[in-house]
Amino acid sequence: MSSSFTRALCGTVVAALLPLTAMSPLSAAEEPSADAPVEVDGLTPTEVADEVERTGNPVVAILDDGDDLTIKTYDADDADEARDVAEKLEKNDDLVALDVDQRVRGADSEVKILGDHAGSGAENWKQYALDRTGARTAFNIGTRSVKVAVVDTGVDAAHPDLAGRVLNGAEFLDRNTGHRGRVDDHGHGTHVAGIVGALHNNAGVDGFATHVQILPVKVLDKQNLGWTSDFAQGIIWAANNGAQLINVSLTSTGRDAAVLAAVRHARRKGALVIAAAGNDGAGAPVSYPAAHPETISVASTNQSDYWANFSSVRGDVDIAAPGQDIISLWPNQRVAVLSGTSMAAPAVTGAIASLMSTGITANQAYSALVASAKDIAGGRMGLSFGTDPYTGIGRIDVAAATKPVVSFLGSVGRTYTAGTTARMQVRVSHLGRPLANRAVTIRTSTGRTANVRTGANGQAAFNVPLLRGTTIEARTAGIAARRTTFARVQPHARVKLKKYKASSQRKYRKVRLTIARPARQKVVVQVKNGRRWKTVKNARLGATTRAKTYSWKVNARSSKKRYVRVKIYAGGGLVSRTITVKG
């Protein structure tokens, strides 16, 4: 038993007596070194042989000579040949890792082509994503041009709404058309590019960014399909050719060493990689490459400003943006509506580019989006607030990102136990730049107050004692207040089983629940019979500010050890908790 638990159960709930204390600011995370070697875990020759035998796909070699990263593929007819190829490659001093090629595809849904490019701006009213995120307020915030790579199906450079914005790019397919990525025989890449930076000319649709150059990198064919080796080469090429932001609205089924190496190479070059989280819904993990921590993983929201139910969530989602029913450009001077995290990712990319036009770095721009993100509901019941697996830090708010903001660093989304203390940080910044020596007042819904002052990095840290679900608010002069909620605080409780013999014929065990500050929660006691749980007791707790112990008898006919669980339902600002014991 922990000492804090002991004190709580003795009637003195420690957290209630703790002040909201300030701590010293934390240092910012270090950026990857430009000359740091790229390192990834790959496959052994035997694993390569097995995978080639299973899929028939080529062997992939990731090579780094110290100056550049390259991806090469080798065909193998069978497992033995694949093993021979892999063993020979392992003798190359430049080898980073071995892998086997995999399929990738664009992360979108059904296409609704609306027709010809509109000449009157009539389509703009349908662009709820720009209005919901306040992106229009930042159209003219700066003048510096930002180079954005769209690694996709190519981009239709002849589209009127992209006139003068599409640079000469590259193609990484078996059949190189020589168009340097400026022709799109599918449409996905053009749609993505339009979300990033379609012209603001009252003719058609508007993109998120005004001062942007699109670098098209074609890695997907007219079926919106490609290979991870081509995908990785496209990312590397974009990073080597000056892309500051790299949008990858593509997904693959598994972790791929080549793409991870390419992403790390891009970060080494100073580029941010923004990736679609995937469209497999609540039960599915975030797709690769978005699942790699080096990318910015983007989930989708809908027109109601909730998590879109097609957006993958199981894994690490960083941030969210509108991605459902998004109107953008389509080849041959047309516009179309698509849904998917493919559409959410370029909204974030365009928003970062818009903020970068003021002269700040990509990291500062993304930091501003994170600091100002709107905390929205996620999940099927709309009950998930704070940093959560549905929308990450929240939905982007470009208008708020242009202003000085106060934000919280630290997780409020995980489950805490009442009577414990959460460590949080507050940050004051403007367009990603820290604001030092700012006095900040922290208040909680439980009545605690702390005064902190930001350090050189714009941050200050403090402790939050949690007795139940708690909202904290940060205020500093001249900046809108910021609130966030620790919504998942569970009861501080423990369960013990004691033997209790009522007669010579029947054996019982006594279930003892000790809980700090019960709040009239419903309690169910269950015993496991085989594979099933049987409810043996329903009860309702009282309400007191002290710790209290409840006891119930449980029939245990067998002399064997039994599993017993106590389910404490939500109440009093606390979420449900289940405690299982064996005795």
Short mmCIF file of N, CA and C in Angstrom, two decimals, residues 69-127:
data_model
loop_
_atom_site.label_atom_id
_atom_site.label_comp_id
_atom_site.label_asym_id
_atom_site.label_seq_id
_atom_site.Cartn_x
_atom_site.Cartn_y
_atom_site.Cartn_z
N LEU A 69 20.46 9.98 -48.25
CA LEU A 69 19.76 8.72 -48.03
C LEU A 69 19.19 8.26 -49.37
N THR A 70 19.35 6.99 -49.70
CA THR A 70 18.80 6.45 -50.94
C THR A 70 18.05 5.16 -50.66
N ILE A 71 17.07 4.89 -51.51
CA ILE A 71 16.25 3.69 -51.41
C ILE A 71 16.41 2.91 -52.71
N LYS A 72 16.76 1.64 -52.62
CA LYS A 72 16.91 0.81 -53.81
C LYS A 72 16.10 -0.47 -53.64
N THR A 73 15.57 -0.97 -54.77
CA THR A 73 14.79 -2.20 -54.74
C THR A 73 15.45 -3.28 -55.59
N TYR A 74 15.23 -4.53 -55.19
CA TYR A 74 15.83 -5.68 -55.88
C TYR A 74 14.78 -6.77 -56.00
N ASP A 75 14.52 -7.21 -57.24
CA ASP A 75 13.57 -8.29 -57.45
C ASP A 75 14.19 -9.63 -57.05
N ALA A 76 13.36 -10.50 -56.51
CA ALA A 76 13.80 -11.84 -56.15
C ALA A 76 12.68 -12.82 -56.50
N ASP A 77 13.04 -13.91 -57.17
CA ASP A 77 12.03 -14.86 -57.64
C ASP A 77 11.49 -15.75 -56.53
N ASP A 78 12.30 -15.97 -55.51
CA ASP A 78 11.85 -16.84 -54.43
C ASP A 78 12.58 -16.48 -53.14
N ALA A 79 12.29 -17.22 -52.09
CA ALA A 79 12.87 -16.92 -50.78
C ALA A 79 14.39 -17.08 -50.77
N ASP A 80 14.89 -18.10 -51.45
CA ASP A 80 16.34 -18.32 -51.46
C ASP A 80 17.07 -17.16 -52.12
N GLU A 81 16.54 -16.69 -53.25
CA GLU A 81 17.17 -15.57 -53.93
C GLU A 81 17.07 -14.31 -53.08
N ALA A 82 15.95 -14.12 -52.41
CA ALA A 82 15.78 -12.95 -51.54
C ALA A 82 16.79 -12.97 -50.40
N ARG A 83 17.03 -14.16 -49.83
CA ARG A 83 18.01 -14.27 -48.75
C ARG A 83 19.41 -13.96 -49.26
N ASP A 84 19.74 -14.44 -50.45
CA ASP A 84 21.06 -14.16 -51.03
C ASP A 84 21.24 -12.66 -51.25
N VAL A 85 20.21 -12.01 -51.79
CA VAL A 85 20.28 -10.56 -52.03
C VAL A 85 20.48 -9.83 -50.71
N ALA A 86 19.72 -10.22 -49.70
CA ALA A 86 19.80 -9.54 -48.40
C ALA A 86 21.17 -9.74 -47.76
N GLU A 87 21.71 -10.93 -47.85
CA GLU A 87 23.02 -11.20 -47.24
C GLU A 87 24.13 -10.42 -47.93
N LYS A 88 24.04 -10.27 -49.24
CA LYS A 88 25.03 -9.47 -49.96
C LYS A 88 24.91 -8.00 -49.58
N LEU A 89 23.68 -7.52 -49.45
CA LEU A 89 23.47 -6.11 -49.08
C LEU A 89 23.99 -5.82 -47.68
N GLU A 90 23.92 -6.80 -46.80
CA GLU A 90 24.38 -6.58 -45.43
C GLU A 90 25.88 -6.30 -45.35
N LYS A 91 26.61 -6.63 -46.40
CA LYS A 91 28.05 -6.38 -46.44
C LYS A 91 28.37 -4.95 -46.86
N ASN A 92 27.35 -4.20 -47.29
CA ASN A 92 27.53 -2.81 -47.72
C ASN A 92 27.60 -1.91 -46.48
N ASP A 93 28.68 -1.18 -46.35
CA ASP A 93 28.86 -0.31 -45.18
C ASP A 93 27.81 0.79 -45.10
N ASP A 94 27.21 1.14 -46.22
CA ASP A 94 26.21 2.22 -46.24
C ASP A 94 24.81 1.73 -45.87
N LEU A 95 24.64 0.42 -45.68
CA LEU A 95 23.31 -0.11 -45.42
C LEU A 95 22.79 0.35 -44.06
N VAL A 96 21.59 0.92 -44.06
CA VAL A 96 20.91 1.30 -42.82
C VAL A 96 20.00 0.16 -42.35
N ALA A 97 19.21 -0.37 -43.29
CA ALA A 97 18.27 -1.44 -42.93
C ALA A 97 17.76 -2.10 -44.20
N LEU A 98 17.20 -3.30 -44.03
CA LEU A 98 16.56 -4.04 -45.10
C LEU A 98 15.06 -4.11 -44.84
N ASP A 99 14.29 -4.16 -45.93
CA ASP A 99 12.85 -4.29 -45.79
C ASP A 99 12.31 -4.94 -47.06
N VAL A 100 11.00 -5.10 -47.13
CA VAL A 100 10.33 -5.61 -48.32
C VAL A 100 9.24 -4.63 -48.68
N ASP A 101 9.10 -4.35 -49.97
CA ASP A 101 8.14 -3.35 -50.45
C ASP A 101 6.71 -3.69 -50.03
N GLN A 102 5.93 -2.63 -49.76
CA GLN A 102 4.52 -2.77 -49.42
C GLN A 102 3.70 -1.80 -50.25
N ARG A 103 2.41 -2.06 -50.32
CA ARG A 103 1.49 -1.17 -51.02
C ARG A 103 1.12 0.02 -50.14
N VAL A 104 0.91 1.18 -50.78
CA VAL A 104 0.35 2.36 -50.12
C VAL A 104 -0.79 2.88 -50.99
N ARG A 105 -1.67 3.67 -50.38
CA ARG A 105 -2.77 4.26 -51.12
C ARG A 105 -3.15 5.59 -50.51
N GLY A 106 -3.83 6.43 -51.30
CA GLY A 106 -4.34 7.69 -50.79
C GLY A 106 -5.46 7.44 -49.79
N ALA A 107 -5.50 8.26 -48.75
CA ALA A 107 -6.47 8.05 -47.67
C ALA A 107 -7.70 8.93 -47.87
N ASP A 108 -8.56 8.52 -48.82
CA ASP A 108 -9.78 9.29 -49.07
C ASP A 108 -10.96 8.35 -49.21
N SER A 109 -12.12 8.92 -49.59
CA SER A 109 -13.32 8.12 -49.74
C SER A 109 -13.92 8.38 -51.12
N GLU A 110 -15.21 8.17 -51.24
CA GLU A 110 -15.90 8.37 -52.52
C GLU A 110 -15.76 9.81 -53.02
N VAL A 111 -15.55 9.94 -54.33
CA VAL A 111 -15.38 11.25 -54.95
C VAL A 111 -16.71 11.74 -55.50
N LYS A 112 -17.05 12.99 -55.20
CA LYS A 112 -18.24 13.63 -55.78
C LYS A 112 -17.76 14.81 -56.63
N ILE A 113 -17.70 14.60 -57.94
CA ILE A 113 -17.25 15.67 -58.84
C ILE A 113 -18.42 16.60 -59.09
N LEU A 114 -18.24 17.88 -58.77
CA LEU A 114 -19.34 18.84 -58.87
C LEU A 114 -19.43 19.49 -60.24
N GLY A 115 -18.37 19.39 -61.04
CA GLY A 115 -18.42 20.00 -62.36
C GLY A 115 -17.29 20.97 -62.57
N ASP A 116 -17.50 21.89 -63.50
CA ASP A 116 -16.45 22.82 -63.89
C ASP A 116 -16.07 23.77 -62.77
N HIS A 117 -14.84 24.22 -62.86
CA HIS A 117 -14.31 25.25 -61.96
C HIS A 117 -15.24 26.46 -62.00
N ALA A 118 -15.68 26.94 -60.84
CA ALA A 118 -16.63 28.05 -60.78
C ALA A 118 -15.91 29.37 -60.95
N GLY A 119 -16.50 30.27 -61.69
CA GLY A 119 -15.83 31.54 -61.97
C GLY A 119 -16.30 32.69 -61.12
N SER A 120 -17.26 32.47 -60.22
CA SER A 120 -17.81 33.58 -59.46
C SER A 120 -17.53 33.50 -57.96
N GLY A 121 -16.82 32.48 -57.55
CA GLY A 121 -16.58 32.31 -56.12
C GLY A 121 -17.77 31.72 -55.40
N ALA A 122 -18.75 31.21 -56.14
CA ALA A 122 -19.97 30.69 -55.52
C ALA A 122 -19.70 29.48 -54.65
N GLU A 123 -18.62 28.74 -54.93
CA GLU A 123 -18.33 27.55 -54.14
C GLU A 123 -17.77 27.88 -52.76
N ASN A 124 -17.32 29.13 -52.58
CA ASN A 124 -16.65 29.46 -51.31
C ASN A 124 -17.56 29.26 -50.10
N TRP A 125 -18.84 29.49 -50.27
CA TRP A 125 -19.73 29.40 -49.12
C TRP A 125 -19.78 27.98 -48.57
N LYS A 126 -19.44 27.00 -49.37
CA LYS A 126 -19.45 25.62 -48.92
C LYS A 126 -18.18 25.23 -48.17
N GLN A 127 -17.21 26.12 -48.14
CA GLN A 127 -15.93 25.78 -47.51
C GLN A 127 -16.00 26.01 -46.00
#
